[in-house]
């Protein structure tokens, strides 16, 4: 049986918890990828432009030339810096590409379902057609489809 808790242990625990809470709230808030630029160029627009240019996505996905994904993300960050977006880093680039791939996969799942269509629940949630349902699953479907469909 564990020892009985004393008043002092409770005070120390409370103090530690408040210190953790303060450090968690002092973090810099996340900046959305679609609203961080000058109104024309945003992080997501630069990333999508890079992914859809030439063979960049194929290089990223199945690179055999020895170039690492980190190096390729740095290429994207360099393009972002050229348009004044300097707050992104390599650690944020790979998860964002994975997120885009995942949302595209969800949209494709909707398209592949037999008898795919808009359900009553979708209509109740404000989606009235299949296109809206796909764009709800993957906001950038039209940009990603040419490079991810193969």
Coordinates of C-alpha atoms in Angstrom, one line a residue:
X1 CA 0.0 0.0 0.0
X2 CA 1.5 3.4 -0.9
X3 CA 2.3 5.8 1.9
X4 CA -0.3 8.3 3.0
X5 CA -0.2 11.6 1.2
X6 CA 0.9 14.6 3.2
X7 CA -0.2 18.2 2.8
X8 CA 3.3 19.1 1.7
X9 CA 3.2 16.6 -1.2
X10 CA 0.0 18.1 -2.4
X11 CA 1.4 21.7 -2.4
X12 CA 4.5 20.6 -4.3
X13 CA 2.3 18.8 -6.9
X14 CA 0.1 21.9 -7.3
X15 CA 3.1 24.1 -7.7
X16 CA 4.6 21.8 -10.3
X17 CA 1.3 21.6 -12.2
X18 CA 1.0 25.4 -12.3
X19 CA 4.6 25.7 -13.6
X20 CA 3.8 23.3 -16.4
X21 CA 0.6 25.1 -17.2
X22 CA 2.5 28.5 -17.4
X23 CA 5.1 27.1 -19.7
X24 CA 2.4 25.5 -21.9
X25 CA 0.5 28.8 -22.2
X26 CA 3.7 30.8 -23.0
X27 CA 4.2 29.0 -26.3
X28 CA 3.9 30.9 -29.5
X29 CA 0.5 30.3 -31.0
X30 CA 0.5 28.3 -34.3
X31 CA 0.2 30.3 -37.4
X32 CA -2.2 28.8 -40.0
X33 CA -0.6 27.7 -43.2
X34 CA -3.3 29.4 -45.3
X35 CA -3.3 32.9 -43.8
X36 CA 0.3 33.7 -43.0
X37 CA 1.5 35.5 -46.1
X38 CA 0.9 38.8 -47.8
X39 CA -2.5 37.8 -49.0
X40 CA -1.1 36.3 -52.3
X41 CA 1.6 34.0 -51.2
X42 CA 0.9 31.8 -48.1
X43 CA 2.9 28.9 -46.7
X44 CA 0.4 26.4 -48.2
X45 CA 0.4 28.1 -51.6
X46 CA 4.2 28.0 -51.8
X47 CA 4.2 24.4 -50.6
X48 CA 1.6 23.4 -53.2
X49 CA 3.4 25.2 -55.9
X50 CA 6.6 23.4 -55.0
X51 CA 4.9 20.0 -54.9
X52 CA 3.2 20.5 -58.2
X53 CA 6.3 21.8 -60.1
X54 CA 8.1 19.3 -62.2
X55 CA 9.0 16.1 -60.5
X56 CA 9.3 17.6 -57.0
X57 CA 6.6 15.4 -55.4
X58 CA 8.0 12.2 -57.0
X59 CA 11.5 13.2 -55.7
X60 CA 10.0 13.7 -52.3
X61 CA 8.0 10.5 -52.2
X62 CA 10.5 8.1 -53.7
X63 CA 13.8 9.7 -53.8
X64 CA 16.7 7.6 -55.1
X65 CA 19.1 10.4 -55.9
X66 CA 20.4 10.6 -52.3
X67 CA 18.7 13.9 -51.5
X68 CA 17.0 13.7 -48.2
X69 CA 13.4 14.8 -47.4
X70 CA 14.9 17.4 -45.0
X71 CA 16.9 18.9 -47.9
X72 CA 13.8 19.0 -50.1
X73 CA 11.8 20.7 -47.3
X74 CA 14.6 23.2 -47.1
X75 CA 14.0 24.0 -50.8
X76 CA 10.4 24.8 -49.9
X77 CA 11.5 26.9 -46.9
X78 CA 13.9 28.8 -49.2
X79 CA 11.0 29.6 -51.6
X80 CA 8.9 30.7 -48.6
X81 CA 11.7 33.0 -47.4
X82 CA 11.9 34.5 -50.9
X83 CA 8.3 35.7 -50.5
X84 CA 8.8 36.9 -46.9
X85 CA 7.5 33.8 -45.0
X86 CA 10.3 33.0 -42.5
X87 CA 8.6 31.5 -39.5
X88 CA 8.3 27.9 -40.8
X89 CA 10.9 25.2 -40.2
X90 CA 11.8 21.7 -41.4
X91 CA 10.0 20.0 -38.5
X92 CA 6.7 21.5 -39.7
X93 CA 7.1 20.7 -43.4
X94 CA 7.1 16.9 -43.3
X95 CA 4.0 16.6 -41.2
X96 CA 2.2 19.1 -43.4
X97 CA 2.9 17.1 -46.6
X98 CA 1.8 13.9 -44.7
X99 CA -1.4 15.8 -43.7
X100 CA -2.0 16.8 -47.4
X101 CA -1.5 13.2 -48.5
X102 CA -3.9 11.9 -45.8
X103 CA -6.6 14.3 -46.7
X104 CA -6.2 13.4 -50.3
X105 CA -6.5 9.8 -49.4
X106 CA -9.8 10.4 -47.5
X107 CA -11.2 12.3 -50.5
X108 CA -10.2 9.3 -52.8
X109 CA -11.9 6.9 -50.4
X110 CA -15.1 8.9 -50.8
X111 CA -14.8 8.7 -54.6
X112 CA -14.0 4.9 -54.5
X113 CA -17.0 3.9 -52.4
X114 CA -19.5 1.8 -54.2
X115 CA -22.7 3.8 -54.6
X116 CA -20.8 6.9 -53.4
X117 CA -23.0 9.8 -53.0
X118 CA -24.2 12.4 -50.6
X119 CA -25.9 10.9 -47.6
X120 CA -28.8 12.3 -45.5
X121 CA -26.3 13.1 -42.8
X122 CA -24.1 15.0 -45.2
X123 CA -27.1 17.1 -46.3
X124 CA -27.9 17.8 -42.6
X125 CA -24.3 18.9 -42.2
X126 CA -24.5 21.3 -45.1
X127 CA -23.0 19.3 -47.9
X128 CA -25.3 19.1 -50.8
X129 CA -23.2 17.4 -53.5
X130 CA -20.3 15.0 -54.0
X131 CA -17.9 17.8 -55.0
X132 CA -18.5 19.6 -51.8
X133 CA -18.0 16.4 -49.9
X134 CA -14.6 15.8 -51.6
X135 CA -13.5 19.4 -50.9
X136 CA -14.6 19.1 -47.3
X137 CA -12.3 16.0 -47.0
X138 CA -9.4 17.6 -48.9
X139 CA -9.5 21.3 -49.4
X140 CA -6.6 21.2 -51.9
X141 CA -7.9 18.2 -53.9
X142 CA -7.8 20.0 -57.3
X143 CA -4.1 20.9 -56.7
X144 CA -3.1 17.5 -55.4
X145 CA -5.0 15.2 -57.8
X146 CA -2.6 15.6 -60.7
X147 CA 0.5 14.6 -58.6
X148 CA -1.1 12.1 -56.2
X149 CA -3.4 10.2 -58.5
X150 CA -0.8 8.0 -60.0

